[in-house]
GROMACS .gro file of C-alpha atoms in nm:
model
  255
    1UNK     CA    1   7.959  10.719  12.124
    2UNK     CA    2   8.262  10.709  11.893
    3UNK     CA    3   8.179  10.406  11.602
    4UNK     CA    4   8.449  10.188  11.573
    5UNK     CA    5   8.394   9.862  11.315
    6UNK     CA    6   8.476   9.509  11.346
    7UNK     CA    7   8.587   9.246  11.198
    8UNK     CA    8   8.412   8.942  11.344
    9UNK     CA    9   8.244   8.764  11.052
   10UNK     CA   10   8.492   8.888  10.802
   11UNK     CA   11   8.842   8.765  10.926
   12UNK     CA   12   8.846   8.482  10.668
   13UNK     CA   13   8.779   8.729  10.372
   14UNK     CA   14   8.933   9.030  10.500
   15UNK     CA   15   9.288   8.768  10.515
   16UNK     CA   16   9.243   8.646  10.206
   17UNK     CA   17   9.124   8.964  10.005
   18UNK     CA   18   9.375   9.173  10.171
   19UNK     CA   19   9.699   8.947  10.261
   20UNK     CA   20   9.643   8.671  10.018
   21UNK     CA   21   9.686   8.870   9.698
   22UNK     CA   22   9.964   9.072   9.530
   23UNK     CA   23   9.822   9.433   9.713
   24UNK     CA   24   9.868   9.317  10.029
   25UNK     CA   25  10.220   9.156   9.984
   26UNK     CA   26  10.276   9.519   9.851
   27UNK     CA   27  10.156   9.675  10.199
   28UNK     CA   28  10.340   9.420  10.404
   29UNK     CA   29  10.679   9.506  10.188
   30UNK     CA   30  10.679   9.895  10.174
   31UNK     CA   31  10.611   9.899  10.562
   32UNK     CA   32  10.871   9.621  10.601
   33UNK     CA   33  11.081   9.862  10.427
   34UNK     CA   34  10.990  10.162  10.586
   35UNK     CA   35  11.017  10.039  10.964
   36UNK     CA   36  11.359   9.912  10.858
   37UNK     CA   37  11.487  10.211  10.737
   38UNK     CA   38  11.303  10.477  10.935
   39UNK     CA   39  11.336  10.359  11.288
   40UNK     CA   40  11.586  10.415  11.490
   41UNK     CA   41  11.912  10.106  11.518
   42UNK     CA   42  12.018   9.963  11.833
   43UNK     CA   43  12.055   9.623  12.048
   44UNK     CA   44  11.736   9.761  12.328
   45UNK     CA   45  11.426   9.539  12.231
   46UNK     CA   46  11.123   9.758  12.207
   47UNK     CA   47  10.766   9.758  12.391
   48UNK     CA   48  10.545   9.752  12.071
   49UNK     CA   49  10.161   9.810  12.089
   50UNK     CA   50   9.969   9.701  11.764
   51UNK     CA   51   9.670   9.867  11.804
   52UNK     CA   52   9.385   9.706  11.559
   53UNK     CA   53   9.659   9.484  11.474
   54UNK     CA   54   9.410   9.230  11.365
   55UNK     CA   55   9.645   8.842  11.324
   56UNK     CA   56   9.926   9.111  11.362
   57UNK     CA   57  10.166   9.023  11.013
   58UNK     CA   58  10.343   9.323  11.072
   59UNK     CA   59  10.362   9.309  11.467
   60UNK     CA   60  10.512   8.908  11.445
   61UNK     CA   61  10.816   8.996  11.202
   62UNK     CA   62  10.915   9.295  11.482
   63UNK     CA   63  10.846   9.025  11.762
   64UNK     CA   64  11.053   8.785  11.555
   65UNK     CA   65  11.346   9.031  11.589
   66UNK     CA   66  11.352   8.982  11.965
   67UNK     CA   67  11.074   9.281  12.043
   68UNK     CA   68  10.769   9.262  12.272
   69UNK     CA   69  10.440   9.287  12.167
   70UNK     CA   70  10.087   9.416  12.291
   71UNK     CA   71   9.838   9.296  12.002
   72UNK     CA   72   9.512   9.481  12.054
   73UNK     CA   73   9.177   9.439  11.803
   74UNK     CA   74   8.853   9.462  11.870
   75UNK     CA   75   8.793   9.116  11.688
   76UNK     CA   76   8.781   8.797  11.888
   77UNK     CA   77   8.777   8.617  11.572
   78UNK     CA   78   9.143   8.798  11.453
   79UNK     CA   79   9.263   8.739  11.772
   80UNK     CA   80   9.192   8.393  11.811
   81UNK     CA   81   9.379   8.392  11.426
   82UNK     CA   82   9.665   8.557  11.575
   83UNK     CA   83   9.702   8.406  11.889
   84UNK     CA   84   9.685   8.047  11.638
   85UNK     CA   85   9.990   8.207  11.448
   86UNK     CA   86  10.183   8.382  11.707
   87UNK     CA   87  10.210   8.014  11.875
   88UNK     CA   88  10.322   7.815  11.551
   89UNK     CA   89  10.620   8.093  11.541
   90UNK     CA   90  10.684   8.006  11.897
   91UNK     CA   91  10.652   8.357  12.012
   92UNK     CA   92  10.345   8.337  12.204
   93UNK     CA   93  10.598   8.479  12.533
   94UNK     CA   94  10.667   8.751  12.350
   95UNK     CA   95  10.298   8.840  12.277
   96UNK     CA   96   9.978   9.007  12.516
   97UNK     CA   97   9.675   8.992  12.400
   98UNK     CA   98   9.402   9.252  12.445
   99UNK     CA   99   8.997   9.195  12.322
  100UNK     CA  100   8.874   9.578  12.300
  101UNK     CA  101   8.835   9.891  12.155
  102UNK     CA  102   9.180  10.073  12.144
  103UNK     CA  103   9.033  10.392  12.329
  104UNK     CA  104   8.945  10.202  12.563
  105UNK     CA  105   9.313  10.155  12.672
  106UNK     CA  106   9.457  10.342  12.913
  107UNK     CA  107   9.869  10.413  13.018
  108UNK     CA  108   9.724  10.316  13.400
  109UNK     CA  109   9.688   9.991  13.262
  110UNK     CA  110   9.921   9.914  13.018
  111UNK     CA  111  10.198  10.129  13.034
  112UNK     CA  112  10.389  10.324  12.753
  113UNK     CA  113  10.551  10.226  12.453
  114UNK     CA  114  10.828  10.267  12.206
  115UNK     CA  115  10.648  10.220  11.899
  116UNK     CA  116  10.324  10.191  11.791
  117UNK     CA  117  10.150  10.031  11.521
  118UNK     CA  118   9.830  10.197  11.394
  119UNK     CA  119   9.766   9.993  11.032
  120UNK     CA  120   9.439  10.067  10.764
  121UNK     CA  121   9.216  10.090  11.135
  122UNK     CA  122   9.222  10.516  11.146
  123UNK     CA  123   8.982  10.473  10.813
  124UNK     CA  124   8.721  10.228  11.018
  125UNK     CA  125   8.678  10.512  11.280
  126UNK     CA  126   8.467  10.791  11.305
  127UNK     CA  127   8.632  11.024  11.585
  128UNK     CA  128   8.996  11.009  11.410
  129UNK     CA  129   9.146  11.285  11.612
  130UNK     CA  130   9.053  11.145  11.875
  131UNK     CA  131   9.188  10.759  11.848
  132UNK     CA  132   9.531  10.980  11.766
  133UNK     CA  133   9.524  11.116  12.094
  134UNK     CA  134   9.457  10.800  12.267
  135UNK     CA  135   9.791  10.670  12.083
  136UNK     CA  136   9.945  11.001  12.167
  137UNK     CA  137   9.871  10.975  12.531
  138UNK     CA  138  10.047  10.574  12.524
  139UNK     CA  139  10.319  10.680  12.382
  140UNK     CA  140  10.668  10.733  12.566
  141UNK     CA  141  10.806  11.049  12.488
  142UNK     CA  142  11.062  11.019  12.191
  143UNK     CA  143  10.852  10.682  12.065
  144UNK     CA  144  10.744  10.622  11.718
  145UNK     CA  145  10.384  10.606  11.545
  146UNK     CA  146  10.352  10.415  11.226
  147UNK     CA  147  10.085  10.542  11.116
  148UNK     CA  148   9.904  10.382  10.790
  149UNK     CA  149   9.557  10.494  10.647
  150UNK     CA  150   9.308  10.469  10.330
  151UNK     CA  151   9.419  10.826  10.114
  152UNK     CA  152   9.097  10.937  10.084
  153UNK     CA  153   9.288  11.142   9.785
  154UNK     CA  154   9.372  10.810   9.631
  155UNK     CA  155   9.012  10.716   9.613
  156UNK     CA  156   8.935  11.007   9.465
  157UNK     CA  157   9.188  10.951   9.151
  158UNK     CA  158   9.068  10.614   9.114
  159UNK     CA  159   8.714  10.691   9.054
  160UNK     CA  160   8.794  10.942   8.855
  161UNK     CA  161   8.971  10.723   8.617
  162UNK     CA  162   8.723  10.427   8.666
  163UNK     CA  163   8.456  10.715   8.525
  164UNK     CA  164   8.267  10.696   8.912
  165UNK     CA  165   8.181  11.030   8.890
  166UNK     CA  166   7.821  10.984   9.050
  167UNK     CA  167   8.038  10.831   9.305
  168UNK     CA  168   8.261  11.169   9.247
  169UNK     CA  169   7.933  11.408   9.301
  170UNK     CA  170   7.807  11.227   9.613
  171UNK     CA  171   8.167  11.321   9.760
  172UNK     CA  172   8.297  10.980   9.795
  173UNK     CA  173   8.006  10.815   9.988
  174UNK     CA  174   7.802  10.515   9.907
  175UNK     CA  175   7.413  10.476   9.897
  176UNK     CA  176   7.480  10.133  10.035
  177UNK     CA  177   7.810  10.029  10.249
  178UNK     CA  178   8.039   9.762  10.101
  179UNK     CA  179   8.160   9.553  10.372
  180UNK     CA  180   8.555   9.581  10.355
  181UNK     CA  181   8.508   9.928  10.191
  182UNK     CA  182   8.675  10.173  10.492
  183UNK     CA  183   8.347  10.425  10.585
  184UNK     CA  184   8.579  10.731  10.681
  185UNK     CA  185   8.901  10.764  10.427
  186UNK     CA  186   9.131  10.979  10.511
  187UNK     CA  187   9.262  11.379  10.391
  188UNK     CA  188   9.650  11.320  10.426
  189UNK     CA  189   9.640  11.687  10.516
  190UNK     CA  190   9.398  11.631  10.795
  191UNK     CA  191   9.589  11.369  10.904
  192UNK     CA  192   9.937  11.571  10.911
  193UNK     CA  193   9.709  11.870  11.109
  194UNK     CA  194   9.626  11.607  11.366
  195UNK     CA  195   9.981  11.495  11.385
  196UNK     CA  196  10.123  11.801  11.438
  197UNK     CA  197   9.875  11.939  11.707
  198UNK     CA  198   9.973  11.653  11.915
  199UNK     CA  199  10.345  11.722  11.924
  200UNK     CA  200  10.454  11.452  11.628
  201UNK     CA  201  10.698  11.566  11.392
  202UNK     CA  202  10.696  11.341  11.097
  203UNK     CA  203  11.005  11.174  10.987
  204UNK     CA  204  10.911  10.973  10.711
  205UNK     CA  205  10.602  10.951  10.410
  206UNK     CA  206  10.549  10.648  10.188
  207UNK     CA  207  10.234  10.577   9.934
  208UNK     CA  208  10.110  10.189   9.920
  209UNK     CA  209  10.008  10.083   9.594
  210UNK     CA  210  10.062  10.404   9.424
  211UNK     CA  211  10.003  10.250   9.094
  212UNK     CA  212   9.902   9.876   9.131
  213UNK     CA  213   9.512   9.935   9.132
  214UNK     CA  214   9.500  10.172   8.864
  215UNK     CA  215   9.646   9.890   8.591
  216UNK     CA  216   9.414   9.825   8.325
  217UNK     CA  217   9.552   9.467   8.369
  218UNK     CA  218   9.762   9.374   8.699
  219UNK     CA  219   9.845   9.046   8.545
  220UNK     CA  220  10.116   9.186   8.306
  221UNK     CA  221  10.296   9.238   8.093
  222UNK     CA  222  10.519   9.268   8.369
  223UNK     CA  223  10.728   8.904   8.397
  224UNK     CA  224  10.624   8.864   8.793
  225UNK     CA  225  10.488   8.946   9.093
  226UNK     CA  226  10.814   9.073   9.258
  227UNK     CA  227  10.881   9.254   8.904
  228UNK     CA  228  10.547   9.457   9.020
  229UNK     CA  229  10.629   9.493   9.417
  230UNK     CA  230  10.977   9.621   9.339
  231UNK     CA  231  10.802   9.863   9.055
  232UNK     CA  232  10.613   9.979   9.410
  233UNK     CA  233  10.873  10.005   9.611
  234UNK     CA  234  11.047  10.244   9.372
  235UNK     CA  235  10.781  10.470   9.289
  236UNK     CA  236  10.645  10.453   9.639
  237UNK     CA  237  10.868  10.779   9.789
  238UNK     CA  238  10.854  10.996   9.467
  239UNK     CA  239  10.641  11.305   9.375
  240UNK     CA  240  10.342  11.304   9.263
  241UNK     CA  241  10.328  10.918   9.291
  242UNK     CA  242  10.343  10.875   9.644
  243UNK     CA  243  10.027  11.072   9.739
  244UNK     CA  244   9.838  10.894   9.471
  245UNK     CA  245   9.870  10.568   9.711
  246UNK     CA  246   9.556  10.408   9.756
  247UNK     CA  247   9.728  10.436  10.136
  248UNK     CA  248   9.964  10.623  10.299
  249UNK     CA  249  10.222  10.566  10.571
  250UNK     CA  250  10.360  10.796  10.760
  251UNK     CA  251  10.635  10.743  11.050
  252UNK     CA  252  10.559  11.012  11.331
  253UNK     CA  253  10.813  11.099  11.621
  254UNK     CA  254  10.640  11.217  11.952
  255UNK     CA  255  10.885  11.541  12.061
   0.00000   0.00000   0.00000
């Protein structure tokens, strides 16, 4: 049985650990950026699938733009968030809802899509390669994956310079599991191996956070908050910073 993880229990601290501080305005901004600049322009509204979307912050700006959405999360509780949302935006007719494990969905049921969004869920999984192919398989052909996951390389660093190195020797894994800690980071070279075995050819690499939590002090002496994101954003696409991002995106083209 392939172990998936939920979020029921945790969706009020999960939002406001994750999307109400500076690091996750940083994640929401480089993919912004990203999905801007990476996909391909045109008038056709796209069929979007947000798989483990969770309240979907990423899936309502696209929706916003006149695209459809199918918001999927194993969650009730981020759902119910989402669906609360989605409806103060006024683009609840623009939105489907789905309660379930993403490999549980199937193109007999749902169709194909354009694009699909696959954001910090690959780390919560155990059978990786095989949640891929499930995305693979709902895919139309010539669609986009954004693909975003916890750089298990990235962890590494930041142990290293926090001094964890029992943490180091154990090979990354805890005697007892933190509950927003991701339980299977990710080899970005794994990750690329999957990609490529299913046909993707990858058009586009950013880190997230490639600096932020390794700042002695992430209060200054920088004079704000955008000061810091922009700092991101610039660093985000260059070598060696990039792969030092506590999480990488990639944007994957099914050939």
């Amino acid at each position: 049985m392939t172990r998936n993880t939920s979020f029921d229990g945790k969706s009020r601290t999960f939002s406001r650990n994750i999307y109400g501080t500076t690091k996750g305005q940083i994640r929401l901004r480089v993919l912004a950026r990203d999905l801007a600049e990476w996909l391909p322009s045109g008038n056709q509204p796209l069929r979007i699938l947000d798989a483990g979307g969770g309240f979907g912050p990423v899936s309502q700006r696209l929706a916003a733009e006149g695209h459809s959405v199918v918001l999927c999360d194993l969650s009730a509780e981020m759902l119910d968030e989402a669906r609360t949302q989605v409806a103060e935006k006024d683009l609840t007719e623009q939105f489907d809802f789905i309660h379930g494990p993403i490999q549980s969905l199937t193109e007999a049921d749902i169709g194909r899509f354009d694009l699909i969004l696959c954001h910090a869920v690959l780390e919560w999984v155990e059978d990786q390669a095989g949640l891929l192919a499930t995305l693979n398989a709902l895919l139309r052909p010539g669609g986009h994956l954004s693909l975003m996951y916890y750089n298990r390389d990235g962890l590494l660093y930041h142990s290293l310079v926090k001094g964890n190195f029992d943490y180091v020797h154990a090979n990354l894994v805890r005697k007892r599991r933190q509950k927003l800690t991701p339980g299977w980071p990710c080899r970005p070279a794994d990750v690329d191996d999957w990609l490529h075995k299913l046909g993707f050819v990858i058009n586009g690499r950013s880190g997230v956070r490639v600096f932020h939590d390794y700042m002695s002090n992430v209060h200054g002496p920088f004079p704000t908050e955008e000061a810091l994101i922009e700092m991101e954003l610039a660093h985000s696409r260059i070598e060696p910073f990039m792969h030092l991002g506590r999480y990488m995106h990639v944007l994957a083209r099914k050939e």
